[in-house]
XYZ file of C-alpha atoms in Angstrom:
518
model
C -84.517 -35.540 -4.289
C -84.977 -32.231 -2.462
C -85.041 -30.090 -5.610
C -87.488 -32.329 -7.520
C -90.062 -32.310 -4.740
C -90.053 -28.491 -4.614
C -90.753 -26.236 -1.636
C -92.539 -27.856 1.311
C -95.321 -26.448 3.483
C -96.272 -27.752 6.926
C -99.768 -27.869 8.429
C -100.878 -28.266 12.024
C -104.229 -30.105 12.020
C -105.574 -29.955 15.568
C -108.848 -31.908 15.605
C -111.261 -33.060 18.282
C -109.795 -36.536 18.641
C -106.181 -36.040 17.510
C -103.389 -33.615 16.656
C -101.303 -33.985 13.512
C -98.526 -32.233 11.681
C -98.425 -32.898 7.945
C -95.857 -31.811 5.366
C -96.923 -31.253 1.742
C -95.114 -30.499 -1.500
C -96.232 -27.093 -2.805
C -95.295 -28.332 -6.291
C -97.901 -31.121 -6.604
C -99.948 -30.996 -3.343
C -98.734 -34.476 -2.390
C -98.398 -35.517 1.252
C -94.707 -36.111 2.023
C -94.953 -37.249 5.665
C -96.907 -36.701 8.878
C -97.175 -37.622 12.543
C -100.359 -38.030 14.588
C -101.259 -38.341 18.301
C -104.636 -38.967 19.921
C -106.070 -36.387 22.325
C -107.733 -37.408 25.572
C -111.275 -36.186 26.204
C -112.711 -35.724 29.692
C -116.375 -36.102 30.603
C -116.632 -34.617 34.138
C -120.456 -34.688 34.075
C -123.133 -35.924 31.698
C -123.110 -33.699 28.612
C -119.735 -32.111 29.462
C -116.747 -32.597 27.107
C -113.341 -31.088 27.934
C -109.731 -31.313 26.776
C -106.513 -30.145 28.413
C -105.140 -27.083 26.536
C -101.579 -27.985 27.584
C -101.998 -31.503 26.173
C -103.312 -29.985 22.932
C -100.250 -27.708 22.727
C -97.706 -30.376 23.663
C -99.235 -32.880 21.222
C -98.846 -30.342 18.399
C -95.201 -29.735 19.299
C -94.543 -33.501 19.467
C -96.156 -34.026 16.048
C -94.054 -31.234 14.538
C -90.827 -32.681 15.951
C -91.612 -36.258 14.828
C -92.693 -35.208 11.324
C -89.444 -33.260 10.916
C -87.557 -36.394 12.045
C -89.455 -38.358 9.380
C -88.157 -35.906 6.752
C -84.580 -36.754 7.643
C -85.329 -40.448 7.085
C -86.569 -39.478 3.603
C -83.296 -37.588 2.920
C -85.191 -34.305 2.887
C -84.220 -31.184 4.777
C -86.403 -29.256 7.212
C -85.000 -26.158 5.496
C -87.208 -27.013 2.504
C -90.263 -26.156 4.660
C -91.059 -22.527 3.849
C -94.010 -21.847 6.177
C -96.747 -23.545 8.185
C -100.514 -23.230 8.394
C -102.903 -24.065 11.228
C -106.309 -25.712 10.999
C -108.314 -26.527 14.078
C -111.444 -27.885 15.714
C -113.728 -24.863 15.729
C -115.838 -23.362 18.563
C -113.785 -25.205 21.209
C -113.067 -22.512 23.776
C -109.816 -21.819 25.635
C -109.182 -19.133 28.279
C -105.718 -18.426 29.662
C -103.709 -15.988 31.765
C -101.658 -13.674 29.570
C -99.131 -13.087 32.371
C -98.416 -16.693 33.397
C -99.455 -18.350 30.113
C -101.398 -20.974 32.080
C -104.900 -22.122 31.051
C -107.566 -20.851 33.444
C -109.848 -23.830 32.749
C -109.927 -26.923 30.552
C -110.875 -26.342 26.907
C -114.655 -26.685 26.513
C -115.152 -28.768 23.354
C -117.583 -27.636 20.644
C -120.147 -30.409 21.254
C -120.277 -29.821 25.046
C -123.820 -29.304 26.387
C -123.235 -27.624 29.768
C -124.377 -24.273 28.355
C -127.998 -25.411 27.885
C -129.186 -23.257 30.783
C -127.016 -20.326 29.570
C -128.697 -20.639 26.155
C -132.149 -20.593 27.773
C -131.269 -17.404 29.690
C -129.853 -15.702 26.580
C -132.877 -16.598 24.430
C -135.266 -15.405 27.149
C -133.762 -11.902 27.000
C -134.431 -11.520 23.242
C -137.605 -9.581 22.297
C -139.537 -12.603 20.951
C -137.598 -15.295 22.842
C -136.110 -16.115 19.447
C -132.993 -18.304 19.069
C -132.439 -16.692 15.638
C -132.450 -13.123 17.024
C -128.713 -12.607 16.343
C -128.626 -14.345 12.934
C -128.730 -11.098 10.890
C -125.539 -9.964 12.659
C -123.519 -13.176 12.998
C -125.281 -15.780 10.801
C -125.778 -18.185 13.733
C -128.576 -19.275 16.092
C -128.188 -18.990 19.883
C -127.275 -22.556 20.783
C -124.761 -24.545 22.873
C -122.450 -24.976 19.865
C -120.757 -21.583 19.588
C -117.854 -20.063 21.533
C -119.492 -16.916 22.984
C -121.982 -19.078 24.899
C -119.128 -21.192 26.324
C -117.166 -18.059 27.282
C -120.249 -16.619 28.987
C -120.609 -19.859 30.961
C -116.948 -19.713 32.030
C -117.272 -16.105 33.224
C -120.413 -17.039 35.176
C -119.235 -20.330 36.656
C -115.455 -20.185 37.171
C -114.207 -17.788 39.833
C -110.682 -18.123 38.442
C -111.818 -17.016 34.971
C -114.040 -14.204 36.308
C -111.210 -12.831 38.490
C -108.653 -12.951 35.646
C -111.164 -11.188 33.368
C -111.845 -8.476 35.971
C -108.092 -7.917 36.375
C -107.498 -7.759 32.615
C -105.364 -10.934 32.579
C -107.801 -13.253 30.753
C -107.321 -14.040 27.072
C -109.951 -15.932 25.098
C -109.403 -17.874 21.926
C -110.470 -20.797 19.831
C -107.815 -23.521 19.449
C -106.055 -21.689 16.569
C -105.483 -18.625 18.800
C -104.240 -20.716 21.722
C -101.737 -22.506 19.464
C -100.605 -19.355 17.626
C -100.072 -17.401 20.875
C -97.928 -20.195 22.307
C -96.028 -21.078 19.115
C -95.054 -17.406 18.593
C -93.685 -16.934 22.113
C -96.580 -17.123 24.578
C -96.049 -14.765 27.522
C -92.777 -13.679 25.828
C -94.673 -11.727 23.163
C -96.966 -14.320 21.578
C -99.398 -13.070 18.941
C -103.069 -13.024 20.021
C -104.759 -13.455 16.634
C -107.548 -15.462 15.003
C -108.695 -15.623 11.394
C -112.076 -14.667 9.935
C -113.288 -18.277 9.616
C -112.772 -19.073 13.297
C -114.037 -15.646 14.371
C -117.230 -16.288 12.382
C -117.976 -19.234 14.725
C -117.852 -17.255 17.976
C -121.174 -15.325 17.572
C -119.162 -12.159 18.362
C -118.021 -11.170 14.848
C -120.215 -9.174 12.494
C -120.574 -11.441 9.467
C -120.587 -8.463 7.074
C -117.790 -6.167 8.249
C -115.666 -9.003 9.778
C -115.055 -7.094 13.019
C -115.947 -7.780 16.648
C -119.446 -6.350 16.944
C -120.331 -3.993 19.814
C -123.958 -5.111 19.899
C -123.015 -8.821 19.984
C -120.354 -8.313 22.679
C -122.873 -6.311 24.753
C -125.523 -9.025 24.307
C -123.135 -11.645 25.744
C -121.579 -9.112 28.156
C -118.062 -9.895 26.950
C -115.215 -7.376 27.126
C -113.513 -7.026 23.728
C -110.092 -6.609 25.371
C -109.885 -10.395 25.903
C -110.619 -11.192 22.238
C -107.905 -11.879 19.632
C -107.279 -9.613 16.649
C -109.161 -10.778 13.526
C -107.058 -11.264 10.383
C -107.469 -12.906 6.975
C -106.897 -16.650 6.468
C -103.651 -16.189 4.506
C -101.016 -13.780 5.806
C -97.989 -13.924 8.098
C -99.169 -13.687 11.724
C -95.826 -14.368 13.405
C -92.884 -16.762 13.473
C -92.191 -19.985 15.370
C -90.496 -19.118 18.655
C -88.495 -22.329 19.115
C -88.150 -25.984 18.067
C -86.694 -27.515 14.879
C -88.589 -25.052 12.669
C -87.699 -21.948 14.711
C -88.263 -18.594 12.901
C -90.499 -20.161 10.225
C -93.527 -17.992 9.366
C -97.023 -19.102 10.405
C -98.969 -17.763 7.444
C -102.316 -19.564 7.199
C -105.220 -20.187 9.589
C -108.547 -21.791 8.687
C -111.147 -23.520 10.845
C -111.104 -27.221 9.924
C -114.265 -27.263 7.801
C -113.277 -24.161 5.848
C -109.800 -25.632 5.377
C -111.394 -28.720 3.800
C -113.419 -26.439 1.481
C -110.138 -24.901 0.249
C -108.308 -28.253 0.203
C -111.080 -29.757 -1.952
C -110.675 -26.753 -4.305
C -114.329 -25.737 -3.813
C -113.345 -22.222 -4.822
C -116.326 -21.464 -7.077
C -119.903 -20.656 -5.967
C -122.094 -23.768 -5.866
C -119.255 -26.193 -5.130
C -119.681 -28.200 -1.914
C -117.804 -30.671 0.266
C -118.769 -32.925 3.165
C -116.257 -33.824 5.886
C -116.778 -36.965 7.960
C -114.920 -36.629 11.266
C -116.071 -36.623 14.891
C -119.054 -34.709 13.510
C -120.107 -34.214 9.904
C -120.004 -30.883 8.077
C -121.412 -29.973 4.675
C -120.219 -26.626 3.280
C -121.245 -24.930 0.043
C -119.332 -21.999 -1.403
C -121.804 -19.121 -1.969
C -119.156 -16.741 -3.302
C -119.296 -13.061 -2.338
C -122.973 -13.445 -1.484
C -124.126 -13.717 2.114
C -126.933 -16.310 2.061
C -129.125 -16.349 5.170
C -130.696 -19.756 5.719
C -134.429 -20.358 6.083
C -133.812 -24.055 6.743
C -131.651 -24.245 9.858
C -128.253 -23.975 8.153
C -125.444 -21.648 9.246
C -124.115 -18.627 7.367
C -120.359 -18.608 7.786
C -117.133 -17.229 6.324
C -115.670 -19.697 3.821
C -112.237 -18.041 3.532
C -110.410 -14.773 2.869
C -107.145 -15.606 1.162
C -105.223 -12.445 2.006
C -105.733 -9.055 3.719
C -106.710 -7.401 0.437
C -108.666 -10.321 -1.010
C -112.482 -10.473 -0.920
C -114.259 -12.527 1.716
C -115.932 -15.663 0.351
C -118.996 -16.954 2.224
C -120.427 -20.427 2.710
C -123.608 -22.121 3.848
C -122.948 -24.867 6.368
C -124.830 -27.836 7.710
C -123.376 -29.242 10.933
C -123.984 -32.679 12.489
C -122.581 -33.232 15.989
C -122.144 -37.009 15.910
C -120.694 -38.977 12.965
C -117.358 -40.677 13.723
C -118.145 -40.158 17.417
C -120.989 -42.669 16.940
C -118.493 -45.335 15.811
C -116.231 -44.431 18.733
C -119.232 -44.911 21.059
C -119.878 -48.395 19.643
C -116.190 -49.164 20.245
C -115.582 -47.562 23.668
C -118.991 -47.677 25.376
C -120.612 -50.820 23.987
C -117.543 -52.837 22.938
C -119.290 -54.004 19.736
C -116.049 -53.372 17.822
C -112.410 -53.284 18.948
C -111.233 -50.712 16.391
C -113.166 -48.071 14.450
C -112.132 -49.718 11.169
C -113.972 -52.932 12.123
C -117.375 -51.319 11.685
C -117.206 -51.694 7.895
C -116.608 -55.461 8.135
C -119.324 -55.890 10.761
C -121.911 -53.800 8.907
C -121.132 -55.597 5.613
C -122.238 -58.948 7.081
C -125.903 -57.968 6.684
C -127.726 -56.760 3.558
C -129.801 -54.174 5.434
C -130.582 -52.897 8.938
C -133.828 -54.960 8.926
C -135.827 -51.939 10.018
C -133.388 -50.770 12.712
C -132.791 -46.996 12.846
C -130.182 -45.205 14.953
C -130.439 -41.467 15.753
C -127.130 -40.571 17.491
C -128.377 -37.347 19.130
C -125.880 -37.673 22.000
C -125.358 -33.891 22.044
C -128.859 -32.970 20.936
C -129.622 -32.366 17.268
C -127.682 -29.745 15.287
C -128.724 -28.729 11.735
C -131.468 -28.358 10.702
C -133.326 -28.841 14.022
C -131.217 -27.158 16.739
C -132.838 -29.211 19.511
C -130.630 -29.302 22.614
C -133.120 -31.578 24.384
C -133.026 -34.446 21.853
C -131.196 -37.659 22.826
C -129.920 -40.687 20.969
C -132.275 -43.567 20.229
C -132.088 -46.951 18.504
C -135.538 -48.044 17.363
C -137.187 -50.694 15.197
C -135.515 -53.486 17.185
C -136.769 -57.058 17.048
C -135.513 -60.439 18.276
C -133.847 -60.746 14.872
C -131.678 -57.608 15.403
C -127.940 -58.248 15.878
C -124.882 -56.094 16.482
C -124.325 -56.228 12.703
C -127.673 -54.490 12.115
C -126.861 -51.834 14.726
C -123.433 -51.237 13.155
C -125.040 -50.788 9.738
C -127.722 -48.508 11.226
C -124.937 -46.344 12.723
C -123.399 -45.870 9.265
C -126.796 -45.172 7.708
C -127.425 -42.556 10.424
C -124.459 -40.544 9.120
C -125.890 -40.761 5.588
C -129.435 -39.820 6.582
C -128.200 -36.824 8.564
C -126.174 -35.727 5.541
C -129.241 -36.046 3.309
C -131.121 -33.718 5.679
C -128.325 -31.157 5.263
C -128.348 -31.615 1.493
C -132.102 -30.980 1.237
C -131.837 -27.842 3.381
C -128.923 -26.599 1.265
C -130.738 -27.240 -2.009
C -133.700 -25.192 -0.740
C -131.582 -22.307 0.585
C -129.256 -22.016 -2.401
C -131.695 -22.839 -5.165
C -128.854 -24.833 -6.778
C -129.553 -28.580 -6.378
C -126.246 -30.394 -5.944
C -125.551 -33.097 -8.526
C -122.504 -34.481 -6.750
C -120.644 -33.988 -3.496
C -116.936 -34.085 -2.676
C -116.089 -35.894 0.543
C -113.138 -36.079 2.921
C -112.242 -36.960 6.503
C -111.306 -40.141 8.335
C -114.609 -41.975 7.795
C -114.317 -41.765 3.999
C -111.882 -44.717 4.123
C -115.043 -46.778 4.762
C -116.156 -47.911 1.279
C -119.498 -49.202 2.543
C -120.282 -45.805 4.079
C -119.467 -44.065 0.795
C -121.753 -46.432 -1.165
C -124.554 -46.023 1.388
C -124.140 -42.255 1.127
C -124.559 -42.332 -2.662
C -127.556 -44.676 -2.314
C -129.363 -42.660 0.339
C -128.737 -39.229 -1.247
C -129.212 -40.214 -4.867
C -126.261 -38.141 -6.079
C -122.655 -38.999 -6.908
C -120.133 -39.110 -4.076
C -116.594 -38.119 -5.109
C -113.726 -39.119 -2.809
C -110.168 -37.855 -3.387
C -107.506 -40.552 -3.247
C -105.569 -38.340 -0.781
C -108.049 -37.806 2.084
C -106.034 -35.202 4.044
C -107.789 -32.252 2.445
C -108.320 -30.353 5.721
C -104.589 -30.091 6.410
C -103.963 -29.510 2.696
C -106.267 -26.460 2.776
C -104.286 -24.940 5.652
C -101.021 -25.642 3.810
C -102.414 -24.045 0.626
C -103.459 -20.882 2.495
C -100.064 -20.620 4.217
C -98.126 -21.225 0.999
C -100.350 -18.805 -0.912
C -99.608 -16.048 1.638
C -95.838 -16.203 1.068
C -95.969 -16.894 -2.677
C -94.994 -20.579 -2.876
C -98.549 -21.814 -3.683
C -100.716 -20.021 -6.210
C -104.410 -20.547 -5.490
C -105.591 -17.925 -8.003
C -105.022 -20.294 -10.917
C -104.387 -23.593 -9.153
C -104.008 -26.376 -11.679
C -103.806 -29.148 -9.080
C -105.578 -32.224 -10.422
C -106.938 -34.478 -7.719
C -107.439 -38.188 -8.465
C -110.767 -39.454 -7.150
C -113.015 -42.471 -6.571
C -116.652 -42.181 -7.674
C -119.675 -43.772 -5.949
C -123.059 -43.783 -7.692
C -126.489 -44.715 -6.344
C -127.555 -48.347 -6.771
C -131.096 -48.251 -5.303
C -134.429 -46.919 -6.564
C -135.763 -43.475 -5.685
C -138.777 -45.100 -3.965
C -136.584 -47.251 -1.695
C -134.388 -44.243 -0.898
C -137.371 -42.046 -0.002
C -139.135 -44.768 2.005
C -136.063 -45.328 4.162
C -135.572 -41.589 4.623
C -139.205 -41.232 5.682
C -138.703 -43.879 8.402
C -135.535 -42.106 9.517
C -137.481 -38.833 9.906
C -139.999 -40.683 12.107
C -137.126 -41.913 14.290
C -135.763 -38.351 14.558
C -139.141 -37.100 15.805
C -139.075 -39.780 18.526
C -135.646 -38.565 19.707
C -136.805 -34.988 20.302
C -137.759 -33.304 23.598
C -136.429 -36.309 25.502
C -135.346 -34.240 28.507
C -137.924 -31.889 30.078
C -136.551 -28.334 30.065
C -136.577 -27.972 33.874
C -134.647 -31.229 34.282
C -132.259 -30.206 31.499
C -131.515 -26.855 33.142
C -130.667 -28.568 36.422
C -128.664 -31.335 34.825
C -125.962 -29.180 33.254
C -125.241 -26.831 36.152
């Protein structure tokens, strides 16, 4: 069996809500086995979201060990695994002591809002008090989302972090860097490296020359000595220090959304994918061209598949709350017992009966960038039931995606005719149909939804020559969803959604907001 399945490639997929290790066949891109564990999130104050870096690391190691055990049960050998790749939740910020290896603070998760007052201070020191002041350099607006703002907050608010930084002991990294440093030896010589996709989400890398930028680091007052080395997304960074896969090369790193772009084979300009996870992320490949958005989208690095390969850029629309909205209905309101139940519940009604849900729990991301927005459910009547609210939650994901699509069509000048989708929520057939209805374009879902991990595996395999992405002939089987409603109905519902969005904005007065997140 071992020879027919071909060489294997492993992928660490460290997401916001879980860690996984997946093993793919480099011969046909099929998933052989995997193991998954949930990650605990902490909410110490309103708007704060943290995770324990040690739990993140240990969960990854556990998943690797269990997945390798699964291989044995399949009569496959761990020796068939030739390399591993890493894909990760982006922007989530980790700081640790390079001497002890211990985290200096909990990981601050990407959708955390504590940096609202830091953002206000940073914007106020720009010439025109302009949140887009740094966009020409890094492609990103000054907002709570990105890592440099979180690192600035840590240096300002944690004595432990500030002291370690002053003494030259503090290392900063996104989750990929934290994992790589530990998996390659940690304080015993671990590699402090990130890739261009993750670096492009820090606000500290120059989007054109792909290096840490002196002007950006000075703006945030961050010492470059604590930053990881920036490398391409497909090369050998180091080798596993211990465990059942000891000495195996780690040869691919991609931020999760860029990994899905590669895994969906969106390798030509104009191709786009949408990932439905904790948040929702629409990326379009813009090729070698750096497209600066006029419509609230982000300019980001799509991938760089080797040290001597060209950098490929992407336009990105980011939504903070998608699957997290379903989790909120489950954990906070108790409307459903499992996330999967939402499809059954929402299917019991034909429509939302005028109910609209704007899940702006962490403010609004693209295209608004409003930190002071908050979630609302409006259009309620005595007729409204939990079924209507469940359906409105699913429609909210679709409406937010339509907003991204319209912004992308305007920025790129290439109206999308169809969109490729992936992520946990795509198992929901009702959501996929609603998405096709409310966008008016075809929605194409691969039958194997693990495209994020697959992208990391492809990059890793490509780096060591067991996976050729230059002329990849992988054929992906798909399900197709087409719109079943009229353009008028689609536009009328979208118009009402936009009214609901306006009502969610500026919910928290700025002085109250500044005090709230201290």
